[in-house]
mmCIF file of C-alpha atoms in Angstrom:
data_model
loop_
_atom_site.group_PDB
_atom_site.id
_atom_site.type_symbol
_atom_site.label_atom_id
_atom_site.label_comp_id
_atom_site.label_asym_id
_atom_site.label_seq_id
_atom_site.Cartn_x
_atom_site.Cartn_y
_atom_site.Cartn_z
ATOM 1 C CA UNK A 1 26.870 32.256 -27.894
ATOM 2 C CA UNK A 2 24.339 35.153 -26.702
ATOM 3 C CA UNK A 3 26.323 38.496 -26.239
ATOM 4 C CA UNK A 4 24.179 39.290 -23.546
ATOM 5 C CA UNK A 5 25.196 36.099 -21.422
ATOM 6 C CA UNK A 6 28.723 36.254 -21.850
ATOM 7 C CA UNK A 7 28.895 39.926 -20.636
ATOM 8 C CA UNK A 8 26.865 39.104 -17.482
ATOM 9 C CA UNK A 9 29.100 36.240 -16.608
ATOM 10 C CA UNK A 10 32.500 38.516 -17.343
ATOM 11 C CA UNK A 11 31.452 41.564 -15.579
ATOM 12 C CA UNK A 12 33.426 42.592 -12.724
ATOM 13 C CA UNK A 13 29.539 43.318 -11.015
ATOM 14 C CA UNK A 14 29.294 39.491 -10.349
ATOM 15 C CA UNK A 15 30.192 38.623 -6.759
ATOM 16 C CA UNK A 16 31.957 35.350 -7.046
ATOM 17 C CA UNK A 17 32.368 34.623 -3.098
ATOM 18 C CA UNK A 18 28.777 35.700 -2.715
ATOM 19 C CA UNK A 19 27.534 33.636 -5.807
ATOM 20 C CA UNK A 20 29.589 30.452 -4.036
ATOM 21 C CA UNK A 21 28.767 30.784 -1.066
ATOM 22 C CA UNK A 22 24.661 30.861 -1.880
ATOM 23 C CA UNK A 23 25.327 28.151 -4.342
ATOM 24 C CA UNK A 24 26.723 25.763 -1.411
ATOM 25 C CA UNK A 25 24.008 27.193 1.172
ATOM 26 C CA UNK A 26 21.238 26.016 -2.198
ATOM 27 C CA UNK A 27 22.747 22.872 -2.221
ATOM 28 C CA UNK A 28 23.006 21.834 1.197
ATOM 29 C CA UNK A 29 19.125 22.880 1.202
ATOM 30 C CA UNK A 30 18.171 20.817 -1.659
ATOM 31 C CA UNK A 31 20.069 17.759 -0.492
ATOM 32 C CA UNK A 32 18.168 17.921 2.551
ATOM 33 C CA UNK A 33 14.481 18.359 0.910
ATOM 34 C CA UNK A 34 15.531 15.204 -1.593
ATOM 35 C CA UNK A 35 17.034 12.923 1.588
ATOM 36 C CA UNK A 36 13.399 14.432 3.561
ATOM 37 C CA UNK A 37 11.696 13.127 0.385
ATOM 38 C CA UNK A 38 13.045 9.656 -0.260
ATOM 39 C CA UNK A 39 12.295 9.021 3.650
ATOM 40 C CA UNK A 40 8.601 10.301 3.304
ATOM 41 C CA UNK A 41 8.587 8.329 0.018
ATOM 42 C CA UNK A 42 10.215 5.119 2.013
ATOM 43 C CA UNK A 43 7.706 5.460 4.869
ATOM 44 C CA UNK A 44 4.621 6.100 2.421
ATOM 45 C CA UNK A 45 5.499 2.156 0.746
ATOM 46 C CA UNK A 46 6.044 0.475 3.946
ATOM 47 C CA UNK A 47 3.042 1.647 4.985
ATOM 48 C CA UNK A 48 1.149 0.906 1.333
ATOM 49 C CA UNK A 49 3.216 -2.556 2.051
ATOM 50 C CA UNK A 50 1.483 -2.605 5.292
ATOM 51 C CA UNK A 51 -1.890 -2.223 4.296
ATOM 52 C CA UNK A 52 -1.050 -4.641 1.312
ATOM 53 C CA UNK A 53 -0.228 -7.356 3.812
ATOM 54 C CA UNK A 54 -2.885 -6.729 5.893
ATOM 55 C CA UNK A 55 -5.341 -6.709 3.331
ATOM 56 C CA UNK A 56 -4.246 -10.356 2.004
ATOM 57 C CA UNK A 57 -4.137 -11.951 5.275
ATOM 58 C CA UNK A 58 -7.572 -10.707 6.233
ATOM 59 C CA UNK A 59 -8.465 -11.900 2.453
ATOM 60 C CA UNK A 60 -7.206 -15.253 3.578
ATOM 61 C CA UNK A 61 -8.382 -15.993 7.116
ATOM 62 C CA UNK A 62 -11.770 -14.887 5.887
ATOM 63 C CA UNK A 63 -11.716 -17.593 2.723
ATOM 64 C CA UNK A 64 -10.324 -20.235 5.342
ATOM 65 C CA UNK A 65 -13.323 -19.333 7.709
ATOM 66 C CA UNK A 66 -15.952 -19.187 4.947
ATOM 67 C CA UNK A 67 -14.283 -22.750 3.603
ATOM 68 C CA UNK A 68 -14.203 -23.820 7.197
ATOM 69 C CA UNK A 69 -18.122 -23.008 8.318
ATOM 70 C CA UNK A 70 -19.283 -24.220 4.420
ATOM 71 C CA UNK A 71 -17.619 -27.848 5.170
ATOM 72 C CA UNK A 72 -19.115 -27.847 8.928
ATOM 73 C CA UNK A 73 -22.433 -26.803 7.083
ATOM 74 C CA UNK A 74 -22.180 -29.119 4.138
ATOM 75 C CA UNK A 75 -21.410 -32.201 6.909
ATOM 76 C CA UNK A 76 -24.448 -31.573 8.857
ATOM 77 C CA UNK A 77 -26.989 -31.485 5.716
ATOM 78 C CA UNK A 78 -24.993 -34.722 4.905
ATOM 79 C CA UNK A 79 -25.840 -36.005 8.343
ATOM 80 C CA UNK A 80 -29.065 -34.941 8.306
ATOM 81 C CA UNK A 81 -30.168 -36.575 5.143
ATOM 82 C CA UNK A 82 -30.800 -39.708 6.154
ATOM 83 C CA UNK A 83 -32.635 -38.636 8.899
ATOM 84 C CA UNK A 84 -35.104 -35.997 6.993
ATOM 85 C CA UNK A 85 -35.931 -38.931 4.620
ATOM 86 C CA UNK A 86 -36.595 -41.738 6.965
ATOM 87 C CA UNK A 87 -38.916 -38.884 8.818
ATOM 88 C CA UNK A 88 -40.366 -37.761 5.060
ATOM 89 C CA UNK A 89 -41.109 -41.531 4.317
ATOM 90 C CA UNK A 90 -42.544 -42.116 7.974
ATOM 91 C CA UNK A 91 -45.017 -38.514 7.470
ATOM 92 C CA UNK A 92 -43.545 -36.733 10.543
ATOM 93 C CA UNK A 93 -42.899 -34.161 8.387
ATOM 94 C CA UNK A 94 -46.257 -33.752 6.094
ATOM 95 C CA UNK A 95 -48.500 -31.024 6.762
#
């Protein structure tokens, strides 16, 4: 391997306990930032998952109401048919 490297990790300048012990301590710390990140990751999609739902369900109560008021609209013109053309064949409604 590199000369360099292997004399670095035999010297007796290299602190072992020192070297563990900040190891452990950088460990613990990155644990902690990757469990902190998968929960602000987990709350981020249920709150995407949220808006997702939300989205669809307004989506669909305003297609029901739309197909709701259209039929209501579409019955009355039917209901009023009969009556605009009996009026249209009387001349109530000729200018």
């Amino acid at each position: 391997m590199l000369p360099d490297l292997d004399k670095d990790f035999n010297s007796e300048t290299a602190q072992p306990d020192s070297f563990s012990q900040e190891f452990i301590a950088e460990y613990i710390h990155n644990q902690r930032i990757k469990v902190q990140t998968r929960k602000n990751l987990e709350e981020f999609l249920f709150f995407f998952a949220c808006q997702v739902i939300s989205a669809s369900l307004a989506l669909v109560l305003f297609q029901y109401a739309l197909s709701f008021w259209m039929t209501v609209w579409l019955c009355q013109l039917i209901a009023w048919l009969p009556s605009l053309t009996i009026a249209l064949r009387a001349g109530v409604l000729t200018s």
